[in-house]
Coordinates of C-alpha atoms in Angstrom, one line a residue:
M1 CA 35.8 1.2 1.3
N2 CA 34.4 -2.1 0.0
T3 CA 36.1 -2.6 -3.4
T4 CA 34.6 -6.1 -4.2
R5 CA 32.5 -6.2 -7.3
F6 CA 28.8 -5.4 -6.8
T7 CA 26.5 -7.5 -9.1
P8 CA 22.8 -7.4 -10.0
A9 CA 22.5 -10.6 -7.8
D10 CA 23.9 -8.6 -4.9
A11 CA 21.4 -5.8 -5.5
A12 CA 18.5 -8.3 -5.7
E13 CA 19.6 -9.8 -2.3
L14 CA 20.1 -6.3 -0.8
Y15 CA 16.6 -5.1 -1.7
G16 CA 15.0 -8.5 -1.1
I17 CA 13.4 -8.6 -4.5
P18 CA 13.2 -12.4 -4.9
N19 CA 11.6 -12.7 -1.4
W20 CA 8.7 -10.2 -1.9
S21 CA 8.2 -10.1 -5.7
S22 CA 6.4 -13.6 -6.0
G23 CA 8.3 -13.9 -9.2
Y24 CA 6.7 -10.8 -10.9
F25 CA 9.9 -8.6 -10.7
R26 CA 13.6 -9.3 -11.1
V27 CA 16.9 -7.5 -11.6
S28 CA 18.3 -7.9 -15.1
D29 CA 21.9 -8.6 -16.0
K30 CA 22.2 -4.9 -16.8
G31 CA 21.2 -3.9 -13.3
K32 CA 17.6 -2.7 -14.1
V33 CA 14.4 -3.9 -12.6
E34 CA 12.2 -5.9 -14.9
V35 CA 8.5 -6.8 -14.6
T36 CA 7.9 -10.6 -15.4
P37 CA 4.1 -11.2 -15.5
A38 CA 4.5 -14.6 -17.0
P39 CA 7.2 -17.1 -18.0
G40 CA 9.1 -15.8 -21.0
L41 CA 7.7 -12.3 -20.7
S42 CA 9.7 -9.3 -19.3
A43 CA 10.0 -5.6 -19.7
T44 CA 12.3 -3.1 -18.2
L45 CA 10.7 -0.5 -16.0
H46 CA 13.3 2.2 -16.8
D47 CA 12.7 1.7 -20.6
I48 CA 8.9 2.1 -20.0
I49 CA 9.6 5.3 -18.1
D50 CA 12.0 6.7 -20.7
E51 CA 9.3 6.1 -23.4
L52 CA 6.7 7.9 -21.4
V53 CA 9.0 10.8 -20.6
E54 CA 9.9 11.2 -24.3
R55 CA 6.1 11.5 -24.9
G56 CA 6.1 14.4 -22.6
E57 CA 4.4 12.7 -19.6
S58 CA 5.3 13.7 -16.1
M59 CA 6.3 12.0 -12.9
P60 CA 5.3 10.6 -10.5
M61 CA 3.5 7.8 -12.2
I62 CA 1.9 4.5 -11.5
L63 CA 2.7 1.6 -13.8
R64 CA -0.1 -1.0 -13.9
F65 CA 0.2 -4.5 -15.3
P66 CA -3.1 -6.2 -15.8
Q67 CA -1.3 -9.4 -16.7
V68 CA -0.1 -9.7 -13.1
I69 CA -3.6 -9.5 -11.9
S70 CA -4.8 -12.2 -14.3
A71 CA -1.9 -14.4 -13.2
R72 CA -2.9 -13.9 -9.5
V73 CA -6.5 -14.8 -10.2
K74 CA -5.4 -18.0 -12.0
Q75 CA -2.9 -18.9 -9.3
L76 CA -5.5 -18.6 -6.5
N77 CA -8.1 -20.7 -8.3
E78 CA -5.6 -23.3 -9.5
A79 CA -4.3 -23.6 -5.9
F80 CA -7.8 -24.5 -4.7
R81 CA -8.3 -26.8 -7.6
T82 CA -5.0 -28.6 -6.7
A83 CA -6.0 -29.0 -3.1
I84 CA -9.4 -30.2 -4.1
R85 CA -7.9 -32.9 -6.3
E86 CA -5.3 -33.9 -3.7
Y87 CA -7.8 -34.4 -0.9
E88 CA -10.7 -35.7 -3.2
Y89 CA -12.9 -32.9 -1.8
E90 CA -16.5 -33.4 -2.9
G91 CA -17.3 -29.8 -3.1
S92 CA -15.8 -27.0 -5.2
Y93 CA -14.3 -23.4 -4.8
Q94 CA -15.4 -20.0 -5.9
G95 CA -13.4 -16.9 -5.2
V96 CA -14.7 -13.4 -4.7
F97 CA -12.9 -10.1 -5.1
P98 CA -14.0 -7.4 -2.6
I99 CA -13.8 -4.3 -4.8
K100 CA -13.2 -2.0 -1.8
V101 CA -9.6 -3.1 -2.1
N102 CA -9.3 -1.3 -5.5
Q103 CA -12.3 -0.1 -7.5
R104 CA -10.2 1.1 -10.5
R105 CA -11.9 0.1 -13.7
M106 CA -8.9 -1.8 -15.1
V107 CA -8.6 -3.8 -11.9
V108 CA -12.3 -4.8 -11.6
E109 CA -12.7 -5.6 -15.3
T110 CA -9.4 -7.6 -15.4
I111 CA -10.5 -9.8 -12.4
A112 CA -13.9 -10.3 -13.9
E113 CA -12.4 -11.3 -17.3
A114 CA -9.6 -13.5 -15.9
G115 CA -12.0 -15.1 -13.4
Y116 CA -14.9 -15.8 -15.8
V117 CA -13.7 -19.4 -16.5
Y118 CA -13.4 -19.9 -12.7
A119 CA -16.8 -18.3 -11.8
H120 CA -14.7 -15.8 -9.8
G121 CA -17.1 -13.2 -8.4
L122 CA -17.2 -9.7 -6.8
E123 CA -18.2 -8.3 -3.4
A124 CA -19.8 -4.9 -2.9
G125 CA -20.0 -3.2 0.4
S126 CA -22.0 -0.1 -0.6
K127 CA -24.7 1.0 -3.1
A128 CA -22.1 2.7 -5.3
E129 CA -19.9 -0.5 -5.3
L130 CA -23.0 -2.7 -6.1
A131 CA -23.9 -0.4 -9.0
L132 CA -20.4 -0.8 -10.3
C133 CA -20.5 -4.6 -9.9
L134 CA -23.9 -5.1 -11.6
A135 CA -22.4 -3.6 -14.8
Q136 CA -19.6 -6.1 -15.0
N137 CA -19.7 -9.1 -17.4
M138 CA -19.6 -12.0 -15.0
N139 CA -20.0 -15.7 -15.2
P140 CA -23.7 -16.5 -14.3
E141 CA -22.5 -18.7 -11.6
A142 CA -20.1 -16.2 -10.1
L143 CA -21.2 -14.8 -6.8
L144 CA -21.9 -11.1 -6.2
C145 CA -21.8 -10.8 -2.4
C146 CA -23.5 -7.7 -0.9
N147 CA -21.8 -7.1 2.4
G148 CA -21.9 -4.2 4.8
F149 CA -24.9 -2.3 6.3
K150 CA -27.8 -1.8 4.0
D151 CA -30.8 0.5 3.4
D152 CA -33.9 0.0 1.2
G153 CA -32.1 1.2 -1.9
F154 CA -29.2 -1.1 -1.5
I155 CA -31.5 -4.1 -1.0
K156 CA -33.7 -3.2 -4.0
L157 CA -30.6 -3.0 -6.2
A158 CA -29.4 -6.3 -5.0
L159 CA -32.7 -8.0 -5.7
W160 CA -32.9 -6.4 -9.2
G161 CA -29.5 -7.9 -9.8
R162 CA -31.0 -11.4 -9.4
S163 CA -33.6 -10.5 -12.1
L164 CA -30.6 -9.5 -14.4
G165 CA -29.4 -13.1 -14.0
K166 CA -26.6 -12.5 -11.5
N167 CA -25.9 -14.8 -8.6
V168 CA -26.4 -12.0 -6.0
V169 CA -26.3 -13.0 -2.3
I170 CA -27.4 -10.5 0.3
T171 CA -25.3 -10.9 3.5
L172 CA -27.2 -10.3 6.8
E173 CA -24.8 -8.3 8.9
K174 CA -27.3 -7.8 11.8
F175 CA -30.5 -9.5 12.7
S176 CA -32.7 -6.4 11.9
E177 CA -31.7 -6.4 8.3
L178 CA -33.8 -9.7 7.7
D179 CA -37.2 -7.9 8.1
R180 CA -36.0 -5.2 5.7
V181 CA -35.0 -7.8 3.1
L182 CA -38.2 -9.8 3.4
R183 CA -40.4 -6.8 3.1
I184 CA -38.7 -5.4 0.0
S185 CA -38.5 -8.9 -1.6
R186 CA -42.3 -9.1 -1.2
E187 CA -42.8 -5.6 -2.7
L188 CA -40.7 -6.5 -5.8
G189 CA -41.8 -10.1 -6.0
I190 CA -38.1 -11.2 -6.2
K191 CA -36.9 -14.1 -4.0
P192 CA -33.7 -13.3 -2.3
A193 CA -30.6 -15.4 -1.8
L194 CA -29.3 -14.7 1.7
G195 CA -26.0 -15.1 3.5
A196 CA -25.6 -14.8 7.2
R197 CA -22.3 -13.4 8.7
F198 CA -21.4 -15.2 11.8
K199 CA -19.1 -13.7 14.5
L200 CA -16.4 -16.3 15.1
H201 CA -14.8 -16.5 18.5
A202 CA -11.5 -17.0 16.6
R203 CA -9.5 -14.0 15.5
G204 CA -6.8 -13.3 12.9
S205 CA -3.3 -12.1 13.5
G206 CA -1.4 -8.9 12.5
Q207 CA -2.7 -5.3 12.3
W208 CA -6.3 -6.3 11.7
E209 CA -6.6 -8.8 14.5
E210 CA -9.3 -6.7 16.3
S211 CA -11.6 -6.8 13.3
G212 CA -12.5 -10.3 14.2
G213 CA -13.7 -12.1 17.4
D214 CA -16.7 -11.5 19.6
Q215 CA -16.3 -7.7 19.4
A216 CA -16.3 -7.6 15.6
K217 CA -18.2 -4.7 13.9
F218 CA -20.2 -7.0 11.7
G219 CA -22.0 -10.3 12.1
L220 CA -24.6 -12.3 14.1
N221 CA -23.9 -14.2 17.3
A222 CA -25.0 -17.7 17.8
S223 CA -28.5 -16.8 19.1
E224 CA -29.2 -14.4 16.4
L225 CA -28.1 -16.9 13.7
L226 CA -30.6 -19.4 15.0
Q227 CA -33.3 -16.7 15.2
V228 CA -32.7 -16.1 11.4
V229 CA -33.2 -19.7 10.7
E230 CA -36.4 -19.8 12.7
R231 CA -37.8 -16.7 11.1
L232 CA -37.1 -18.0 7.6
K233 CA -38.8 -21.3 8.6
Q234 CA -41.9 -19.3 9.6
E235 CA -41.8 -17.5 6.3
D236 CA -41.4 -20.8 4.4
M237 CA -38.2 -19.3 2.9
L238 CA -35.6 -21.4 4.6
D239 CA -34.2 -22.3 1.1
S240 CA -33.3 -18.6 0.7
L241 CA -30.4 -19.0 3.2
V242 CA -27.6 -20.2 1.0
M243 CA -24.4 -19.0 2.5
L244 CA -22.6 -18.9 5.9
H245 CA -20.1 -16.1 5.9
T246 CA -17.3 -15.6 8.4
H247 CA -14.3 -13.2 8.5
I248 CA -11.4 -12.8 10.9
G249 CA -9.5 -9.9 9.4
S250 CA -7.2 -8.7 6.7
Q251 CA -3.5 -9.6 6.1
I252 CA -3.5 -12.7 8.4
T253 CA 0.2 -13.4 9.1
D254 CA -0.2 -16.9 10.8
I255 CA -1.7 -19.9 9.0
R256 CA -2.6 -21.4 12.3
R257 CA -5.1 -18.7 13.1
I258 CA -6.7 -19.4 9.6
K259 CA -7.0 -23.1 10.3
V260 CA -8.6 -22.5 13.7
A261 CA -11.1 -20.0 12.3
V262 CA -12.1 -22.3 9.4
R263 CA -12.6 -25.2 11.7
E264 CA -15.0 -23.1 13.8
A265 CA -16.8 -21.8 10.7
T266 CA -17.2 -25.3 9.3
Q267 CA -18.6 -26.5 12.7
V268 CA -21.2 -23.7 12.6
Y269 CA -21.9 -24.6 8.9
S270 CA -22.5 -28.3 10.0
D271 CA -24.8 -27.3 12.8
I272 CA -26.9 -25.1 10.6
V273 CA -27.2 -27.9 8.0
D274 CA -28.4 -30.1 10.8
E275 CA -31.1 -27.5 11.6
G276 CA -32.5 -28.3 8.1
V277 CA -30.9 -25.4 6.1
K278 CA -29.6 -26.5 2.7
L279 CA -26.6 -24.2 2.7
K280 CA -24.6 -24.2 -0.5
Y281 CA -21.7 -21.9 0.3
L282 CA -19.2 -21.6 3.1
N283 CA -17.6 -18.2 2.8
V284 CA -14.3 -18.1 4.9
G285 CA -13.9 -14.5 4.2
G286 CA -10.7 -12.6 3.5
G287 CA -7.3 -12.5 5.1
L288 CA -5.0 -14.0 2.5
G289 CA -1.8 -12.2 3.1
V290 CA 0.9 -10.5 1.0
D291 CA 4.6 -10.9 2.0
Y292 CA 5.6 -7.3 1.9
D293 CA 8.9 -7.8 3.5
G294 CA 9.8 -11.2 2.1
S295 CA 10.6 -12.6 5.5
K296 CA 8.0 -15.4 5.5
T297 CA 7.2 -14.9 9.2
T298 CA 4.3 -13.8 11.3
F299 CA 5.6 -10.3 11.4
Y300 CA 2.7 -7.8 10.5
A301 CA 4.2 -7.1 7.0
S302 CA 4.6 -10.7 6.2
M303 CA 3.0 -14.1 6.3
N304 CA 4.3 -17.5 7.2
Y305 CA 2.5 -19.5 4.5
T306 CA 2.3 -19.8 0.7
L307 CA -0.8 -19.5 -1.4
Q308 CA -0.9 -23.2 -1.9
E309 CA -0.6 -23.9 1.8
Y310 CA -3.6 -21.5 2.4
A311 CA -5.8 -23.3 -0.1
S312 CA -4.7 -26.8 1.1
D313 CA -5.3 -26.0 4.7
I314 CA -8.8 -24.6 4.1
V315 CA -9.9 -27.5 1.9
Y316 CA -8.4 -30.1 4.3
T317 CA -10.0 -28.5 7.4
V318 CA -13.4 -28.1 5.9
Q319 CA -13.4 -31.7 4.5
E320 CA -12.3 -33.1 7.9
V321 CA -15.1 -31.3 9.8
C322 CA -17.8 -32.2 7.3
K323 CA -16.9 -35.8 7.2
S324 CA -16.8 -35.9 11.0
N325 CA -20.3 -34.5 11.2
Q326 CA -21.5 -36.3 8.1
V327 CA -22.7 -33.4 6.2
A328 CA -22.3 -32.5 2.6
S329 CA -19.2 -30.5 1.6
P330 CA -20.0 -27.0 0.7
V331 CA -18.7 -24.7 -2.1
I332 CA -15.8 -23.0 -0.4
V333 CA -15.7 -19.2 -1.0
S334 CA -12.9 -16.9 -0.1
E335 CA -12.9 -13.1 -0.5
S336 CA -9.3 -12.3 -1.4
G337 CA -8.4 -8.8 -2.5
R338 CA -5.1 -7.7 -1.4
A339 CA -3.4 -10.9 -2.6
L340 CA -4.9 -10.5 -6.1
T341 CA -4.0 -6.8 -6.6
A342 CA -1.0 -5.8 -4.6
H343 CA 1.6 -6.9 -7.0
H344 CA 0.3 -5.2 -10.2
A345 CA 1.1 -1.6 -9.4
V346 CA 4.4 0.2 -9.1
L347 CA 4.7 3.9 -8.1
I348 CA 7.7 5.5 -10.0
M349 CA 9.0 8.7 -8.5
P350 CA 12.0 10.8 -9.3
V351 CA 14.4 12.0 -6.7
I352 CA 14.6 15.8 -7.0
D353 CA 17.1 16.8 -4.4
V354 CA 19.2 15.4 -1.5
T355 CA 19.8 16.9 1.9
G356 CA 21.5 15.7 5.1
P357 CA 24.1 16.4 7.7
T358 CA 27.0 15.0 5.7
R359 CA 26.1 16.6 2.3
G360 CA 28.2 19.3 0.7
S361 CA 26.3 22.2 2.3
Q362 CA 27.5 21.0 5.7
I363 CA 31.1 21.8 5.2
V364 CA 32.8 22.7 8.4
P365 CA 33.2 26.6 8.4
E366 CA 36.7 28.1 8.9
P367 CA 37.4 29.0 12.6
S368 CA 37.1 32.6 13.7
E369 CA 40.0 34.4 15.3
D370 CA 38.3 34.4 18.7
Q371 CA 36.8 31.0 18.4
H372 CA 34.9 29.9 21.6
Q373 CA 36.4 27.3 23.8
I374 CA 33.3 24.9 23.4
V375 CA 34.1 24.8 19.6
K376 CA 37.8 24.0 20.4
D377 CA 36.6 21.2 22.7
L378 CA 34.6 19.7 19.8
E379 CA 37.7 19.9 17.6
E380 CA 39.7 18.0 20.1
I381 CA 37.0 15.3 20.3
L382 CA 36.9 14.8 16.6
A383 CA 40.7 14.4 16.4
G384 CA 40.9 12.1 19.5
I385 CA 38.2 9.5 18.7
N386 CA 39.5 5.9 18.6
A387 CA 38.2 2.3 19.2
R388 CA 38.9 2.5 22.9
N389 CA 37.3 5.8 23.8
Y390 CA 34.4 6.2 21.4
R391 CA 31.6 5.9 24.0
E392 CA 33.3 8.5 26.2
M393 CA 33.9 10.8 23.3
Y394 CA 30.3 10.4 22.1
N395 CA 28.9 11.4 25.5
D396 CA 31.3 14.3 25.7
A397 CA 30.2 15.5 22.3
V398 CA 26.5 15.3 23.1
G399 CA 27.1 17.3 26.3
D400 CA 29.1 19.9 24.3
K401 CA 26.5 20.3 21.7
E402 CA 23.9 21.1 24.3
T403 CA 26.3 23.6 25.9
L404 CA 26.8 25.1 22.4
H405 CA 23.1 25.8 21.9
N406 CA 22.7 27.1 25.5
L407 CA 25.5 29.6 25.0
F408 CA 24.1 30.7 21.8
D409 CA 20.6 31.3 23.3
L410 CA 22.2 33.4 26.0
G411 CA 24.2 35.5 23.5
Y412 CA 27.7 34.2 24.4
L413 CA 28.3 32.4 21.1
T414 CA 28.3 33.8 17.6
L415 CA 26.3 32.3 14.7
R416 CA 29.6 31.4 13.0
D417 CA 30.8 29.5 16.0
R418 CA 27.5 27.8 16.3
A419 CA 27.7 26.8 12.6
R420 CA 31.2 25.4 13.1
G421 CA 30.3 23.6 16.2
E422 CA 27.3 21.9 14.6
A423 CA 29.3 20.9 11.6
L424 CA 32.1 19.4 13.9
F425 CA 29.4 17.5 15.9
N426 CA 28.1 16.0 12.6
A427 CA 31.7 15.0 11.6
I428 CA 32.1 13.4 15.1
L429 CA 28.9 11.3 14.5
K430 CA 30.1 10.3 11.1
K431 CA 33.4 9.2 12.4
L432 CA 31.8 7.2 15.3
A433 CA 29.5 5.5 12.8
K434 CA 32.5 4.1 10.8
L435 CA 34.0 3.0 14.0
V436 CA 31.1 1.0 15.3
Q437 CA 29.7 -0.4 12.1
D438 CA 31.7 -3.6 12.3
L439 CA 31.5 -4.1 16.0
P440 CA 29.7 -7.3 17.2
Y441 CA 27.9 -5.1 19.8
V442 CA 26.7 -1.5 19.2
P443 CA 25.9 0.4 22.4
D444 CA 22.2 1.5 22.7
E445 CA 23.1 5.1 22.6
L446 CA 24.7 4.7 19.2
E447 CA 22.2 2.4 17.5
D448 CA 20.4 5.4 15.9
L449 CA 23.5 6.8 14.3
P450 CA 22.8 5.6 10.8
K451 CA 19.4 7.2 10.9
T452 CA 20.8 10.4 12.4
L453 CA 23.4 10.7 9.6
A454 CA 21.2 9.5 6.8
D455 CA 20.5 11.6 3.8
K456 CA 17.1 12.8 3.0
Y457 CA 16.2 11.9 -0.5
I458 CA 13.4 14.3 -1.6
C459 CA 11.0 12.5 -4.0
N460 CA 8.4 14.0 -6.2
F461 CA 5.3 12.4 -4.7
S462 CA 2.8 12.8 -1.9
L463 CA 2.8 10.1 0.8
F464 CA -0.7 11.0 1.8
Q465 CA -2.0 10.5 -1.7
S466 CA 0.0 7.5 -3.0
L467 CA 1.0 5.6 0.1
P468 CA -1.6 6.4 2.9
D469 CA -1.2 3.1 4.7
N470 CA 2.5 3.9 5.3
W471 CA 1.5 7.2 7.1
A472 CA -1.6 6.0 8.8
I473 CA -0.7 2.5 10.1
Q474 CA 3.1 2.3 9.4
A475 CA 2.6 -0.4 6.8
L476 CA 5.8 -1.4 5.0
F477 CA 6.3 -1.5 1.2
P478 CA 9.3 -2.6 -0.8
I479 CA 11.2 0.4 -2.2
T480 CA 14.1 0.0 -4.6
P481 CA 15.9 2.0 -7.3
I482 CA 14.8 0.8 -10.7
S483 CA 18.3 1.0 -12.3
R484 CA 21.9 1.2 -11.4
L485 CA 21.6 -2.1 -9.6
N486 CA 25.0 -3.2 -11.0
E487 CA 26.5 -0.4 -8.8
R488 CA 27.1 -0.5 -5.2
P489 CA 24.9 2.0 -3.3
T490 CA 27.0 4.2 -1.1
R491 CA 24.5 6.3 0.7
Q492 CA 22.0 5.6 3.5
A493 CA 18.8 7.5 3.2
T494 CA 15.3 8.2 4.4
L495 CA 12.7 9.5 1.9
V496 CA 10.6 12.7 2.2
D497 CA 7.8 13.8 -0.1
I498 CA 7.0 17.3 -1.4
T499 CA 4.0 18.0 0.9
C500 CA 4.4 20.8 3.5
D501 CA 3.9 18.3 6.3
S502 CA 6.7 16.8 8.7
D503 CA 4.8 13.5 8.5
G504 CA 5.5 13.2 4.8
K505 CA 8.4 10.9 5.2
I506 CA 9.4 7.2 5.0
E507 CA 11.8 6.2 7.8
K508 CA 11.0 2.4 8.0
F509 CA 12.1 0.0 5.4
I510 CA 11.7 -3.8 4.9
D511 CA 14.4 -6.2 6.0
L512 CA 14.5 -10.0 6.5
R513 CA 15.4 -9.7 10.2
D514 CA 14.0 -6.4 11.3
V515 CA 12.7 -3.0 10.2
K516 CA 15.5 -0.9 8.8
A517 CA 15.7 2.8 9.6
T518 CA 17.4 3.7 6.3
L519 CA 17.5 2.6 2.7
P520 CA 20.8 2.1 0.8
L521 CA 20.8 4.3 -2.3
H522 CA 23.2 5.6 -5.0
E523 CA 24.7 9.0 -5.1
V524 CA 22.4 11.2 -7.3
S525 CA 24.1 12.8 -10.1
G526 CA 23.5 13.2 -13.9
D527 CA 20.5 11.2 -15.1
T528 CA 17.3 11.3 -13.2
Y529 CA 17.3 8.7 -10.4
Y530 CA 14.0 6.8 -10.1
L531 CA 12.7 4.9 -7.1
G532 CA 10.0 2.3 -7.3
I533 CA 7.5 1.6 -4.6
F534 CA 6.1 -1.9 -5.1
L535 CA 3.1 -4.0 -3.9
M536 CA 1.0 -0.9 -3.7
G537 CA -2.0 -2.1 -5.8
A538 CA -4.3 -2.8 -2.8
Y539 CA -6.1 -0.1 -1.0
Q540 CA -3.7 2.7 -1.7
D541 CA -5.6 4.0 -4.7
V542 CA -8.8 4.3 -2.8
L543 CA -7.5 5.6 0.5
G544 CA -5.3 8.4 -0.8
S545 CA -6.1 11.9 0.4
A546 CA -5.6 15.3 -1.3
H547 CA -3.2 16.7 1.4
N548 CA -1.9 20.1 0.0
L549 CA -4.2 19.5 -2.9
F550 CA -1.8 17.0 -4.5
G551 CA -4.1 14.8 -6.6
K552 CA -4.1 11.4 -8.2
V553 CA -1.0 10.7 -10.2
N554 CA -0.6 9.9 -13.9
E555 CA -0.8 6.2 -14.6
A556 CA 0.1 3.9 -17.5
H557 CA -1.6 0.5 -18.2
L558 CA 0.8 -1.8 -19.9
T559 CA 1.0 -5.2 -21.6
V560 CA 4.3 -7.0 -21.8
R561 CA 5.0 -8.6 -25.1
P562 CA 7.5 -11.4 -26.2
G563 CA 11.1 -10.3 -26.9
G564 CA 11.3 -7.8 -23.9
K565 CA 8.7 -5.5 -25.6
H566 CA 5.7 -3.7 -24.1
T567 CA 2.7 -1.7 -25.3
I568 CA 1.1 1.1 -23.5
D569 CA -2.6 0.2 -23.6
L570 CA -3.9 3.3 -21.8
F571 CA -2.6 6.5 -20.3
V572 CA -4.7 8.0 -17.6
R573 CA -3.7 11.6 -16.7
G574 CA -3.6 12.5 -13.0
Q575 CA -5.9 15.2 -11.7
K576 CA -5.5 18.6 -12.9
A577 CA -5.2 21.4 -10.3
R578 CA -8.6 23.0 -11.2
R579 CA -10.3 19.6 -10.6
I580 CA -9.0 19.0 -7.2
I581 CA -9.6 22.7 -6.3
E582 CA -13.2 22.3 -7.4
S583 CA -13.6 19.3 -5.2
M584 CA -13.0 21.6 -2.2
G585 CA -16.0 23.7 -3.1
Y586 CA -14.5 26.4 -5.4
E587 CA -15.5 27.2 -9.0
E588 CA -13.0 27.8 -11.8
A589 CA -14.8 30.8 -13.1
M590 CA -14.8 32.4 -9.7
L591 CA -11.1 31.8 -9.4
R592 CA -10.4 33.4 -12.8
E593 CA -12.6 36.3 -12.1
S594 CA -10.9 37.1 -8.8
I595 CA -7.5 37.1 -10.5
R596 CA -8.9 39.4 -13.3
V597 CA -10.2 41.9 -10.8
Q598 CA -7.1 42.0 -8.8
A599 CA -5.0 42.5 -12.0
E600 CA -7.2 45.4 -13.1
R601 CA -6.7 47.1 -9.7
A602 CA -2.9 46.5 -9.9
R603 CA -2.9 48.1 -13.4
A604 CA -4.9 51.1 -12.2
V605 CA -2.1 51.9 -9.7
G606 CA 0.7 51.2 -12.2
E607 CA 1.9 47.9 -10.9
L608 CA 1.0 45.9 -14.0
T609 CA 0.9 46.7 -17.7
D610 CA -1.5 45.2 -20.2
A611 CA 1.3 42.8 -21.3
D612 CA 1.9 41.8 -17.7
I613 CA -1.8 40.9 -17.1
T614 CA -1.9 38.9 -20.3
E615 CA 1.2 36.9 -19.2
L616 CA -0.2 36.6 -15.6
E617 CA -3.6 35.2 -16.8
E618 CA -1.8 32.7 -19.2
D619 CA 0.5 31.5 -16.4
Y620 CA -2.5 31.2 -14.0
D621 CA -4.5 29.3 -16.6
E622 CA -1.6 27.0 -17.3
E623 CA -1.3 26.0 -13.7
L624 CA -5.0 25.5 -13.3
L625 CA -4.9 23.0 -16.1
G626 CA -1.5 21.6 -15.1
Y627 CA -0.3 18.6 -13.0
T628 CA -0.5 19.1 -9.2
Y629 CA 3.1 17.7 -8.8
L630 CA 6.5 19.4 -9.5
E631 CA 7.4 19.3 -13.2
Y632 CA 11.1 19.2 -14.0
E633 CA 13.0 18.3 -17.1
E634 CA 13.5 14.7 -16.7

C-alpha cells in the first residue's frame, strides 16, 4: 500500500484540474473543489451543495456561474484586441455567439450583457432562435447573423429586425435563397444586409472535420458566389452584400487547419472585393476549441493552441493576405460558442451505490463437501500465482472459467460451486492486477484487467439527459470528486446512471497521455459522496433526451462574492414528472381518472379500503408533482 502523504496538489494533478479548468476551478488546501471566476473570488462547490440541500433541494443539480461566461466573453474579445494592436491591423473584431450551443436564458442574456461594450452579437439558425435573439438588448453595432435554411417567415422576421434597429445579416446558404430574400424585401420595403456562406476547400480537424470542405451541408461554391454578385449587380443592390461567411467545423483541434482555412477565406474575400463588392465583414466561422482533457494536443478532446494564439493567427493571416492583394482590411467576425459557455456549468451528482466484482457481496462462498474438481483447480491457480507464471496462470483461469459455465449449463455443476468458482476467478484477476501494475510491459491479454475489476459507482443522473455527447459521440468531460481531495483515492471505477439502459454508463475518462478506462475514486461511506462533471455548458443542455422520462435537472445560478462567499441568484426547478409525461401526449386529468377508476374497482372486490384509496391517490399525486430523479436523504 502506498503510505506517502496525499495532498490537494496531488489530487489536482491526478484529475488534471489545472490543465483543463482554464483557471476557473482549483483544489483548496482543505481538499475541496473551488470555482474561481475572477482573481480574488472563490467559492467551494461542496459548501454550495450543502446550502442547497439544507434548503430541501434535490440532486442531481447543475451549478451555473454567469461570471465565468462574462470572463470568457471578455477574454475572447481582449485577445483579438491584443492581436490587432500587436500587428497594427487596420480593421477591427466583432464576435458572435451561436445560440444553438446553449439557448438558456441566463446564458444568452449574460453574453449579450457582457458583450455589449464589445458589440458582441448573436447568431440564430431557426425562426425560434431568431425570435429569441430579437428580444435581446444588444449593442446597435452588434451583429445578429441569420444562418441556416430559411422560409418566408424566417426572412420576414430578419428584415423586421433591421427596422427595429438591429444589425441583422441574412446569410445565404444556397443560391436559391437570394430570390426569396429579394422578393420579400421588396414586399416589405426593407433593404436587406446579406452575407454569403462560401464552401471552403479547407477542412477542420477532430470529430466535426466532415462538416467542412467541398461536401459541406451549407454554403455556395465559387460559381454560385459569383452568380450572387452578378444578380445583385443586376438588381442595383450590390451594397447589400456585406459579409463573406465561412465555416470549417466545431472543436478544431489543430491551429494549422485554422490558419489554412482563414488564408483561403481571405483570398476569396479579396477577390470578391475586386469584383466591386464593398464587403465589410469577414466571418471565419466557429471552431475555437475547448481543452477537455488538458493535454494541449490535436486529440479530439483537446486543442494544440491557446485562445490568444487563435486570435493572433487569424488577425495576422487576414492582414497578410489583404496587404498582399491590396484590399482594405475587413471587420473580422468569429462565431465562438463552445469556448464561451463550456466552463460555466457543472453537474453535481451523488453516488447512491457501488457494485463490482471485488465488493463485499462477492465474498468467496465456503466450499461444499463434494466440491467439483474445476473449482479445486481454480483454488490451486489462486494459491500458485507468482511473478514468473502469471501469464500461464491467467490463461488457465480463463479456460477453467469457460469450463465452469459449460458444466453448469449441462447440469454437472451446482449453483453453489458456480458461485465459488466465479468468486475465485475474480480473486485471481485481482491478484494478477497487483502483480502486473508495476511491470514495464503488460501483456495485451491483461491490459483490460483494471476495467474488468473496476467498481461501478451508481450515480443519480441520466447520461442521456445531462451528458448526451458522451453517449452519442463518446465526447470526454472532466469528472472529479468535489471533496476529499486531501485523501488518496483507493478505488478504480466506472460510472453508471439510473436509466434502464445498458448504454447509460461512462467508461472513458480524460488523461494527459491516453483515454483512461477507469476513474480513481474514494471508498464511499458516511457522508454523501458527490462527483462533478465539468465543462458541460455547451450543447448538453439543448441535446438532452427524456430517456426513461428523466427530465431536466434542478439548477442553481450563482454569483461568487469576496471572502469566499456566494449568493444563489436563481433556483430553477427541474421538470416535474407530470410535465414530461404530458410532453409524450398524455393528460394529467386522464391519468388521475384512470387511477381513480381502477381504485374503485379494487374497493368493490375488497382489495382496497377508503383509507387505502386516499393514501394511494395522495402518493400518486405526489409523484406526478415530484422530481423525476431518485430522492434520498442527502
